[in-house]
XYZ file of C-alpha atoms in Angstrom:
381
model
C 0.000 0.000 0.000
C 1.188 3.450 -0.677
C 1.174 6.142 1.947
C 2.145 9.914 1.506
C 4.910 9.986 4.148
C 6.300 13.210 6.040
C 8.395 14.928 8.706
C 7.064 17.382 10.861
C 8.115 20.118 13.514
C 5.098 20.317 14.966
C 1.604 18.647 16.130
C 0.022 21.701 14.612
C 0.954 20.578 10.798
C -1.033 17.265 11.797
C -3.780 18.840 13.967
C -5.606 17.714 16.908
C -8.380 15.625 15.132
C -6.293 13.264 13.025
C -4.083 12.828 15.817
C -6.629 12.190 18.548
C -8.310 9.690 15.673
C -5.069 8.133 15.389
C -5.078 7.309 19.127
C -8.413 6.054 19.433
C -8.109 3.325 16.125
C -4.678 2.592 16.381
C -3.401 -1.300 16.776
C -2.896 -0.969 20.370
C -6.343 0.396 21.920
C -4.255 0.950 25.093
C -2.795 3.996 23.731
C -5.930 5.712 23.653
C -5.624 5.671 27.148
C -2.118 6.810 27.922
C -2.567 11.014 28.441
C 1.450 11.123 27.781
C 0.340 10.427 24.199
C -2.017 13.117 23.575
C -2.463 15.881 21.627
C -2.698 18.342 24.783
C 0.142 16.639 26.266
C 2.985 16.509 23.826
C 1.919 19.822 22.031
C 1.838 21.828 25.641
C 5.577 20.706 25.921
C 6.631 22.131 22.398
C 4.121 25.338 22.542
C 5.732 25.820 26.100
C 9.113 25.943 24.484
C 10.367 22.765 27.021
C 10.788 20.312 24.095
C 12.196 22.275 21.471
C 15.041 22.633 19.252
C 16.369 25.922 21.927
C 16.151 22.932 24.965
C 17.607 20.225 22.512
C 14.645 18.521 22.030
C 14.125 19.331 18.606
C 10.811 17.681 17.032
C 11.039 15.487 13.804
C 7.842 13.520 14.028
C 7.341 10.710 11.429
C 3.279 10.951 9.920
C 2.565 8.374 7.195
C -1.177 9.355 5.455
C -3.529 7.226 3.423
C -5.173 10.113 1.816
C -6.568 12.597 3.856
C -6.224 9.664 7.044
C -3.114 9.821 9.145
C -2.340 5.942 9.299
C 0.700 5.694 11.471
C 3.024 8.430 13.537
C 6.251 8.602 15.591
C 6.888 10.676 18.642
C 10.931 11.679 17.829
C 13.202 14.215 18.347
C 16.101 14.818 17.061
C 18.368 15.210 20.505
C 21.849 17.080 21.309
C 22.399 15.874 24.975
C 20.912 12.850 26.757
C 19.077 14.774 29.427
C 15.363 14.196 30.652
C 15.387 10.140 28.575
C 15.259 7.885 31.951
C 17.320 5.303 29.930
C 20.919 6.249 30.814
C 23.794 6.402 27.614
C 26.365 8.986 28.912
C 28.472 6.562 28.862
C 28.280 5.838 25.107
C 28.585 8.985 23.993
C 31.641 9.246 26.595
C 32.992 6.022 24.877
C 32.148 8.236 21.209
C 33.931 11.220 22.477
C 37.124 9.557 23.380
C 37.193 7.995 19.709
C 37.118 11.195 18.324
C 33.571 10.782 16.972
C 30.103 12.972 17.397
C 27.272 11.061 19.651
C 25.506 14.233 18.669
C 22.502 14.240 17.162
C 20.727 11.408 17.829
C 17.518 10.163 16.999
C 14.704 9.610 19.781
C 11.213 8.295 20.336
C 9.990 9.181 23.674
C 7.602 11.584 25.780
C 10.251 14.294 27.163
C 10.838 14.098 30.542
C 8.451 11.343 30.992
C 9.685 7.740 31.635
C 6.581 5.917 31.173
C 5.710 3.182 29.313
C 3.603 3.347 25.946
C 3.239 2.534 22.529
C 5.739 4.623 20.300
C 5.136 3.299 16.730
C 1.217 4.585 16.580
C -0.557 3.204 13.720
C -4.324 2.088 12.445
C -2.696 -1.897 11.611
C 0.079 -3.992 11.109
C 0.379 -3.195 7.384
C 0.541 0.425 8.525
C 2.828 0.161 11.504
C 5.147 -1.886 9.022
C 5.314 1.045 6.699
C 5.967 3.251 9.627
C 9.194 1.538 11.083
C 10.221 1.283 7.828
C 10.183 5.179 7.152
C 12.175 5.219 10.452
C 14.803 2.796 9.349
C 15.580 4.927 6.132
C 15.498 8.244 8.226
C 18.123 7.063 10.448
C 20.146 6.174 7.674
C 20.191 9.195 5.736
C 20.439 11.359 8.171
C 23.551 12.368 10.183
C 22.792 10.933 13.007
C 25.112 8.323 15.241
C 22.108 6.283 16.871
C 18.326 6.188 17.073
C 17.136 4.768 20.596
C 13.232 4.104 21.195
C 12.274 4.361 24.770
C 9.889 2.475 27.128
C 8.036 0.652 24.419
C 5.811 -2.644 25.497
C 7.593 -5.597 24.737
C 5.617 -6.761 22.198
C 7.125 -3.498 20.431
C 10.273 -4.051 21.812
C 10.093 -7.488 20.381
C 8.961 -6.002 16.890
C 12.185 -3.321 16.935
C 14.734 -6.512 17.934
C 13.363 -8.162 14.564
C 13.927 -5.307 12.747
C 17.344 -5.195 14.186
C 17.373 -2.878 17.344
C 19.230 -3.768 20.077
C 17.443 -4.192 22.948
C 17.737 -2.748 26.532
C 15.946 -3.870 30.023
C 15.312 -1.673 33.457
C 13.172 -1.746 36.576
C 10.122 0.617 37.357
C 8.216 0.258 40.532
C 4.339 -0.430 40.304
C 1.606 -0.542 42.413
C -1.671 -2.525 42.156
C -4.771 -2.219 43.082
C -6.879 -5.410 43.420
C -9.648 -3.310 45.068
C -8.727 -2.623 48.289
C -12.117 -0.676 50.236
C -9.726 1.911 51.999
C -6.065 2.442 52.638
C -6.017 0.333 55.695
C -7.198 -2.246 53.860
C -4.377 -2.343 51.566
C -1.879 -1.522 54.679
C -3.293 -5.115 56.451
C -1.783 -6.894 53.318
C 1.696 -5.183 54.072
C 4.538 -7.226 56.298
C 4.354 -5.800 60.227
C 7.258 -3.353 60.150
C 6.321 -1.669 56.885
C 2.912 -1.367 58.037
C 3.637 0.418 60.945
C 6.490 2.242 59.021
C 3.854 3.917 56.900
C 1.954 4.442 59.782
C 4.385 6.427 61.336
C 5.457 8.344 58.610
C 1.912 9.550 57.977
C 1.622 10.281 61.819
C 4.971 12.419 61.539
C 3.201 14.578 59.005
C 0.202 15.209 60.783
C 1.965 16.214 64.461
C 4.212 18.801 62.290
C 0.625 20.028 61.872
C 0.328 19.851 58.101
C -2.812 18.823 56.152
C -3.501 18.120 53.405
C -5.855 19.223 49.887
C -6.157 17.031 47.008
C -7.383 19.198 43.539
C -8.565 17.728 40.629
C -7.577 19.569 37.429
C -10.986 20.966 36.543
C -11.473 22.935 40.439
C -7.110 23.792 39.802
C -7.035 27.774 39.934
C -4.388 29.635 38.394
C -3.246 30.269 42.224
C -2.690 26.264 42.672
C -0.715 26.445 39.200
C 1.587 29.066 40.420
C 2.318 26.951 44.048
C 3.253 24.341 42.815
C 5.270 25.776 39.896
C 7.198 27.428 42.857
C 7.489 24.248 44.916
C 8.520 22.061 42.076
C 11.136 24.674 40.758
C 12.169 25.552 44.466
C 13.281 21.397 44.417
C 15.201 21.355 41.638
C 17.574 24.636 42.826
C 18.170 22.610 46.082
C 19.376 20.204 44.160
C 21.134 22.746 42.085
C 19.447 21.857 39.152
C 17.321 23.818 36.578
C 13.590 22.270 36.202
C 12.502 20.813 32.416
C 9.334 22.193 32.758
C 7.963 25.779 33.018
C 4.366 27.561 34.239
C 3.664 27.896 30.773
C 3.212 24.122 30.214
C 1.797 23.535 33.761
C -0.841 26.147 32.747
C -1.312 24.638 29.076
C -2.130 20.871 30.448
C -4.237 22.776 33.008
C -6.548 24.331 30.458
C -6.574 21.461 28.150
C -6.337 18.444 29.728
C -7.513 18.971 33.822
C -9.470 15.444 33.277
C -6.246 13.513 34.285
C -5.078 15.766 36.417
C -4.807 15.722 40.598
C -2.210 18.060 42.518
C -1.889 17.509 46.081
C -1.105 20.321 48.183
C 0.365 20.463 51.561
C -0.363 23.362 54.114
C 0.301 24.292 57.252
C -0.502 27.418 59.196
C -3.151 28.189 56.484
C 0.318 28.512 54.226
C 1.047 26.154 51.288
C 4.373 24.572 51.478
C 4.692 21.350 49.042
C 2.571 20.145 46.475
C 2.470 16.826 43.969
C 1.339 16.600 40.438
C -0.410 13.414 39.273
C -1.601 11.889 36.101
C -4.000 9.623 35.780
C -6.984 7.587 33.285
C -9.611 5.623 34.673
C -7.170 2.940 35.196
C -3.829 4.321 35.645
C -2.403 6.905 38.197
C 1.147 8.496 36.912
C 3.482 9.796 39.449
C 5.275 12.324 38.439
C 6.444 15.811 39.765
C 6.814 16.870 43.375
C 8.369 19.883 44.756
C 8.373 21.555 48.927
C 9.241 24.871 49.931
C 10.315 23.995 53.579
C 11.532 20.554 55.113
C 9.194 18.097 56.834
C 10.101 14.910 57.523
C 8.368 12.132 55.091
C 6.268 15.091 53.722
C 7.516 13.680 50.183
C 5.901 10.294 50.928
C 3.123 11.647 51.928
C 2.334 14.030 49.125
C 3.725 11.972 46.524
C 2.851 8.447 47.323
C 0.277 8.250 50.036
C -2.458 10.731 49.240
C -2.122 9.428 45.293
C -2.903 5.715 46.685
C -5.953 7.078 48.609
C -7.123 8.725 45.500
C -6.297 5.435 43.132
C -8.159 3.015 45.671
C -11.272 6.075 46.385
C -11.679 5.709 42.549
C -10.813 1.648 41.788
C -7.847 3.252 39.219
C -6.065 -0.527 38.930
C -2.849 0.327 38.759
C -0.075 3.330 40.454
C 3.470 3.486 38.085
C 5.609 5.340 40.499
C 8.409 6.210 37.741
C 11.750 5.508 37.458
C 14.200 3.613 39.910
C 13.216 3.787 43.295
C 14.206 0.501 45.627
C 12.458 2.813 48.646
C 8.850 2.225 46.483
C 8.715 -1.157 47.717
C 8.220 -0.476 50.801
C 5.135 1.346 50.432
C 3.817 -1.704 48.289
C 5.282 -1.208 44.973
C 6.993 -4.171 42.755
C 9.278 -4.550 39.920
C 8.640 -4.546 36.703
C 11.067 -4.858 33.733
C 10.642 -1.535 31.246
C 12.471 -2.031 27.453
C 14.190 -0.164 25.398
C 15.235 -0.288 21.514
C 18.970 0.914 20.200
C 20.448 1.594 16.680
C 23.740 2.687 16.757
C 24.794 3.436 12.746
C 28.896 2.574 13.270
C 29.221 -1.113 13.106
C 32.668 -1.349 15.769
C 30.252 0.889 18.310
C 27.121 -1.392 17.610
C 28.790 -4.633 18.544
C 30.561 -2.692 21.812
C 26.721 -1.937 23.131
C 25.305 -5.162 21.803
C 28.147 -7.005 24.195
C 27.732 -4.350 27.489
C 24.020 -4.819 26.927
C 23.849 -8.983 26.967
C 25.941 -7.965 30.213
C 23.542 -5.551 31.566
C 20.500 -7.590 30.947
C 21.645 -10.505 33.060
C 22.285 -8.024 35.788
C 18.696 -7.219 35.614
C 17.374 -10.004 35.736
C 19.286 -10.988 38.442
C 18.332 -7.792 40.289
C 14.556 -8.642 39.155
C 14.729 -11.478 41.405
C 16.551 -10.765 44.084
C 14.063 -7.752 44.517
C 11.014 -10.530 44.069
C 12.452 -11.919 47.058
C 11.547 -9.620 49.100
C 8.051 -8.890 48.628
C 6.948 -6.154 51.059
C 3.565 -8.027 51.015
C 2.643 -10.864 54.126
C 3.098 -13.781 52.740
């Protein structure tokens, strides 16, 4: 079959209905699902100016149309550091540097700044999807790029991209489930005895340092609660004397168009604000994602960030609470492993087989870590 194929810039040149059509007929129905994907979502971080070619995260989406009908598209960006992926290769382009050769550009499919899991190669059917990881493979050829890497695909993607010769690359995220507990005490009797009453005192620590706390969905979010925790989530980052990815300009953007799967959590005490939590979420999933305190209280960040977002997932029987990347302390509060993929082209041969022998090295680590990590379930047995 013939499709018209192109490479675009921006979500505008596409527009919201074809790609929101996309979403809902693609292969994969879960994608429809996943609010990383969206329209509002991806477009708020280039319109915001966070994923951009001036931050290095230049867009080069891949759209392949059957007529007027978008049949297939690929979130990528065209990247000049390795900042905000999740899926850590300083160490390759260390290894290009020292060679005297450019790791810069690269090719990459993934939601900026995001390390969740979710289709990447969106398309109406196989024939289609086909097509579109074809268009890909020729792209990274002819262009002057060292590498394309695809990031946090499902396996049965990853699987796809390993035929099609990719390299493939395991990790560990930290998930919780929900198998419909009533109320959080419910789900704390299924704990072991010490992290039960661990949680319990954390929580209690919170409360005697006299802090309570608000839970807004993104439909009642004012423009106030925007700026708070804009503050509190940039304050974070310069005490860890860092720069935050994301601005008040995106914060706002999501806020206006996508407050459905929204919930911030705010933290106050003395009628004063002083940490708040953004959340993502479907009916089904809850995303954690950005957290940020203007003062120090002990465990406030569990609290805020992992505590009041379970009470919310098990108030509205959401299944399932993916806590992010790494995190061995999630455990405790009744997360568990699960192995994430990733997909790697690297276009000099020499460099290819290098990776292809660290990462048959790396993946037995992980699954060695996978286990010993399964051994200790923080759940009675």
């Amino acid at each position: 079959m013939n499709y018209r194929t192109a490479i675009v810039t921006t979500l505008a040149e596409i527009g919201e209905a074809a790609w929101s059509d996309l979403l809902a007929r693609q292969a994969d129905a879960k994608a429809e699902a996943n609010p990383f994907l969206s329209y509002a979502f991806l477009h708020a971080l280039h319109e915001s100016g966070c994923a951009s070619a001036d931050t290095g995260w230049q867009p080069n989406y891949l759209a392949l149309w059957q007529g007027d009908t978008l049949a297939a598209a690929l979130p990528l960006y065209l990247k000049m550091h390795s900042y905000g992926e999740y899926v850590f290769d300083w160490a390759w382009a260390d290894a290009y540097q020292q060679h005297g050769l450019e790791y810069y550009p690269k090719l990459l499919s993934a939601i900026p700044f995001t390390p969740v899991c979710g289709t990447r190669l969106l398309a109406r059917d196989g024939q289609a999807r086909a097509a579109l990881l074809a268009f890909l493979q020729a792209q990274q050829q002819a262009s002057a790029v060292s590498s394309c890497h695809i990031l946090f695909p499902p396996e049965s993607e990853a699987r796809q991209l390993e035929q099609a010769g990719y390299l493939l690359r395991s990790g560990v995220q930290f998930h919780w489930l929900n198998p419909g507990y009533t109320d959080f005490e419910q789900f704390l009797a299924t704990l072991e005895h010490k992290k039960r009453k661990n949680i319990r005192a954390e929580r209690r620590k919170v409360r005697e340092a006299g802090v309570a706390m608000r839970q807004v969905r993104g439909v009642d979010a004012t423009d106030a609660d925007w700026k708070l925790f804009h503050r509190c989530y940039s304050n974070t980052y310069a005490e860890h004397r860092s720069s935050p990815y994301l601005s008040l300009d995106f914060f706002r953007r999501i806020g206006a168009t996508m407050p459905q799967n929204i919930l911030l959590v705010i933290a106050e005490r003395d009628g004063r604000a002083i940490a708040a939590s953004l959340v993502i979420h479907t009916a089904d999933t809850l995303y954690g994602r950005y957290w940020g305190a203007l003062e120090h209280v002990p465990c406030l960040h569990f609290e805020t960030a992992y505590y009041q977002p379970l009470e919310f997932c098990i108030a509205n029987r959401i299944a399932t609470f993916e806590g992010g990347a790494q995190g061995e302390h999630k455990m405790a509060r009744g997360f568990l492993p699960q192995k994430t993929w990733s997909a790697h082209w690297l276009a000099h041969p020499a460099f290819a087989d290098a990776v292809q022998r660290f990462l048959e090295r790396e993946r037995g680590g992980i699954d060695a870590y996978l286990d010993e990590l399964n051994e200790h379930s923080p759940f009675r047995a």
